[in-house]
């Protein structure tokens, strides 16, 4: 971090140019020894996002509306359940219904999560509508694709390939073989509830307290 870099990030000309280029946010990393530049950044709308060790990170949301930058935490968790329904609608325009949790990916030292652990949850959803009107700020492209084609293609990530095969197995043999079901249970805290995900117990399970 140098004086020139700070000037570049907080210059009105730079901010105008970045908005014209369609950029939605700016990250500014300030070493503790250069903390005097924080006031200049704040004058242009930057706010603290997080601080760790000898460096603070500021951010500025460049487009209209509320900032959608993720909050900082020790772990970052992807969407599931009702949140997945909302995210699918916001990003694709498709209404859907949560069916199950399929998999959980844990990645330590994730570069996109500021070196924190990232938990990425993949859900099985049932579409309630099929017309796509995707959010151009969230997606570059959005389309329906044949599941078998997705499972066969080599132009995708390992996790997409694996989950595609998992879904094909569910289609052929029944989703009860692959689903992690969700049940809402009462928490130990009065008036609160949580969502528990697990493979369903067999029908007539002898360990049930109601048997």
Coordinates of C-alpha atoms in Angstrom, one line a residue:
X1 CA 0.0 0.0 0.0
X2 CA 1.5 3.3 -1.1
X3 CA 0.3 6.9 -1.3
X4 CA -0.2 6.5 -5.0
X5 CA -2.4 3.4 -4.6
X6 CA -4.5 5.1 -2.0
X7 CA -4.9 8.1 -4.3
X8 CA -5.9 5.9 -7.2
X9 CA -8.6 4.1 -5.2
X10 CA -10.1 7.3 -3.8
X11 CA -9.7 9.5 -6.8
X12 CA -13.1 10.7 -8.1
X13 CA -11.9 10.0 -11.6
X14 CA -11.0 6.4 -10.7
X15 CA -14.4 5.9 -9.1
X16 CA -16.2 7.4 -12.1
X17 CA -14.2 5.2 -14.5
X18 CA -14.9 2.0 -12.5
X19 CA -18.6 2.7 -12.4
X20 CA -18.6 3.3 -16.2
X21 CA -16.8 0.0 -16.7
X22 CA -19.6 -1.8 -14.8
X23 CA -17.6 -2.6 -11.7
X24 CA -19.8 -3.1 -8.7
X25 CA -17.3 -2.8 -5.7
X26 CA -13.8 -1.8 -4.7
X27 CA -11.6 -3.4 -2.1
X28 CA -8.9 -1.4 -0.4
X29 CA -6.3 -3.2 1.7
X30 CA -4.5 -0.9 4.2
X31 CA -1.5 -2.0 6.2
X32 CA -1.6 -0.8 9.8
X33 CA 1.5 1.4 9.2
X34 CA -0.5 3.3 6.5
X35 CA -3.6 3.7 8.6
X36 CA -3.5 7.5 8.1
X37 CA -5.0 6.9 4.6
X38 CA -8.2 5.4 6.0
X39 CA -9.6 8.9 6.7
X40 CA -9.1 9.8 3.0
X41 CA -10.8 6.6 1.9
X42 CA -13.7 7.2 4.3
X43 CA -14.3 10.6 2.8
X44 CA -15.1 8.9 -0.5
X45 CA -17.5 6.5 1.0
X46 CA -15.3 3.5 1.9
X47 CA -16.2 1.6 5.1
X48 CA -14.4 -1.0 7.1
X49 CA -15.1 -4.6 6.1
X50 CA -12.7 -6.4 8.4
X51 CA -9.3 -6.2 10.0
X52 CA -6.9 -9.0 10.7
X53 CA -3.4 -9.0 12.0
X54 CA -1.6 -5.9 10.7
X55 CA -4.0 -5.0 7.9
X56 CA -7.5 -3.6 7.5
X57 CA -9.7 -4.1 4.5
X58 CA -12.2 -1.4 3.4
X59 CA -14.8 -1.7 0.7
X60 CA -17.0 0.6 -1.4
X61 CA -20.2 -0.5 -3.1
X62 CA -20.3 1.3 -6.5
X63 CA -23.8 0.7 -7.8
X64 CA -27.2 1.8 -6.5
X65 CA -29.0 -0.2 -3.8
X66 CA -27.8 -2.0 -0.7
X67 CA -24.4 -3.5 -0.7
X68 CA -24.4 -7.3 -1.5
X69 CA -20.8 -7.8 -0.4
X70 CA -20.5 -10.7 2.1
X71 CA -19.9 -10.0 5.7
X72 CA -16.6 -11.1 7.2
X73 CA -16.6 -14.2 9.5
X74 CA -14.4 -17.1 10.6
X75 CA -16.4 -19.4 8.4
X76 CA -18.3 -18.7 5.3
X77 CA -21.4 -20.8 4.6
X78 CA -23.3 -21.1 1.3
X79 CA -27.1 -21.2 0.9
X80 CA -29.5 -23.9 1.9
X81 CA -33.2 -24.3 2.5
X82 CA -35.3 -21.1 2.3
X83 CA -32.2 -19.1 1.4
X84 CA -31.6 -21.3 -1.7
X85 CA -35.2 -20.6 -2.8
X86 CA -34.6 -16.9 -2.5
X87 CA -31.2 -16.9 -4.2
X88 CA -32.4 -19.0 -7.2
X89 CA -35.3 -16.5 -7.7
X90 CA -33.1 -13.4 -7.3
X91 CA -30.4 -14.7 -9.7
X92 CA -32.4 -16.6 -12.3
X93 CA -36.1 -15.5 -12.0
X94 CA -37.1 -19.1 -11.5
X95 CA -39.4 -20.0 -8.6
X96 CA -38.4 -23.2 -6.9
X97 CA -39.0 -25.4 -3.9
X98 CA -36.3 -26.9 -1.6
X99 CA -36.2 -30.7 -1.7
X100 CA -33.0 -31.8 0.0
X101 CA -29.4 -31.1 0.7
X102 CA -27.1 -33.1 -1.6
X103 CA -23.6 -32.3 -0.5
X104 CA -21.3 -30.1 1.6
X105 CA -17.9 -28.9 0.3
X106 CA -15.5 -27.6 2.9
X107 CA -12.5 -25.5 1.7
X108 CA -9.9 -24.2 4.1
X109 CA -7.9 -21.0 3.3
X110 CA -10.4 -20.1 0.6
X111 CA -9.0 -17.2 -1.5
X112 CA -12.4 -15.8 -2.1
X113 CA -13.2 -15.8 1.6
X114 CA -10.2 -13.9 2.8
X115 CA -8.4 -17.1 3.7
X116 CA -11.2 -18.3 6.0
X117 CA -12.9 -21.7 5.7
X118 CA -15.7 -21.9 3.2
X119 CA -18.7 -24.3 3.4
X120 CA -20.5 -24.6 0.1
X121 CA -23.9 -26.4 0.2
X122 CA -25.5 -27.9 -2.8
X123 CA -29.3 -28.3 -2.7
X124 CA -31.8 -30.3 -4.8
X125 CA -34.6 -28.0 -5.9
X126 CA -37.9 -28.5 -7.6
X127 CA -38.7 -25.8 -10.2
X128 CA -42.1 -24.2 -9.9
X129 CA -41.5 -22.1 -13.0
X130 CA -39.2 -22.4 -16.0
X131 CA -38.9 -19.0 -17.6
X132 CA -35.4 -17.5 -17.0
X133 CA -34.9 -13.8 -16.3
X134 CA -31.5 -13.7 -14.8
X135 CA -29.8 -11.0 -12.8
X136 CA -27.0 -9.5 -15.0
X137 CA -25.2 -8.3 -11.9
X138 CA -25.0 -11.9 -10.5
X139 CA -24.8 -14.0 -13.7
X140 CA -23.0 -13.8 -17.1
X141 CA -25.2 -16.5 -18.6
X142 CA -28.1 -18.7 -17.5
X143 CA -29.8 -21.6 -19.3
X144 CA -31.4 -25.0 -18.7
X145 CA -29.1 -27.8 -19.5
X146 CA -29.6 -31.6 -19.9
X147 CA -28.4 -33.4 -16.8
X148 CA -26.8 -36.2 -18.7
X149 CA -24.9 -33.7 -20.9
X150 CA -23.7 -31.9 -17.8
X151 CA -22.5 -35.1 -16.2
X152 CA -20.6 -36.1 -19.4
X153 CA -18.9 -32.7 -20.2
X154 CA -15.3 -32.2 -19.3
X155 CA -15.8 -28.4 -19.3
X156 CA -16.9 -28.1 -15.8
X157 CA -15.6 -28.2 -12.2
X158 CA -15.1 -31.5 -10.3
X159 CA -17.8 -30.7 -7.9
X160 CA -20.4 -30.0 -10.7
X161 CA -19.4 -33.2 -12.4
X162 CA -19.7 -35.3 -9.2
X163 CA -23.1 -33.8 -8.1
X164 CA -24.5 -34.3 -11.7
X165 CA -23.6 -38.0 -11.4
X166 CA -25.2 -38.0 -8.0
X167 CA -28.4 -36.6 -9.4
X168 CA -28.5 -39.1 -12.2
X169 CA -28.2 -41.9 -9.7
X170 CA -31.1 -40.4 -7.8
X171 CA -33.2 -40.2 -11.0
X172 CA -32.5 -43.8 -11.8
X173 CA -32.7 -45.4 -8.4
X174 CA -34.7 -42.9 -6.2
X175 CA -33.7 -39.7 -4.5
X176 CA -34.0 -41.4 -1.1
X177 CA -30.6 -42.9 -1.8
X178 CA -28.8 -39.6 -2.1
X179 CA -30.9 -37.0 -0.2
X180 CA -30.0 -35.4 3.1
X181 CA -33.4 -34.4 4.3
X182 CA -34.2 -31.4 6.4
X183 CA -36.4 -31.2 9.5
X184 CA -37.1 -28.2 11.7
X185 CA -36.6 -29.0 15.4
X186 CA -36.9 -26.9 18.6
X187 CA -33.7 -25.5 19.9
X188 CA -32.7 -25.5 23.5
X189 CA -33.2 -21.8 23.5
X190 CA -36.8 -20.9 24.2
X191 CA -38.9 -20.0 21.2
X192 CA -36.1 -20.8 18.7
X193 CA -35.8 -23.5 16.1
X194 CA -33.0 -24.9 13.9
X195 CA -32.8 -27.0 10.7
X196 CA -31.3 -30.4 10.9
X197 CA -30.0 -32.2 7.8
X198 CA -29.4 -35.9 7.7
X199 CA -30.2 -39.1 5.8
X200 CA -33.8 -40.2 6.7
X201 CA -34.3 -43.0 9.2
X202 CA -35.8 -46.2 7.7
X203 CA -39.6 -46.6 8.1
X204 CA -40.4 -48.4 11.4
X205 CA -37.0 -47.8 12.8
X206 CA -36.9 -49.5 16.2
X207 CA -34.8 -46.7 17.8
X208 CA -37.7 -44.2 17.5
X209 CA -39.0 -43.2 20.9
X210 CA -42.6 -43.5 19.5
X211 CA -42.1 -47.2 18.6

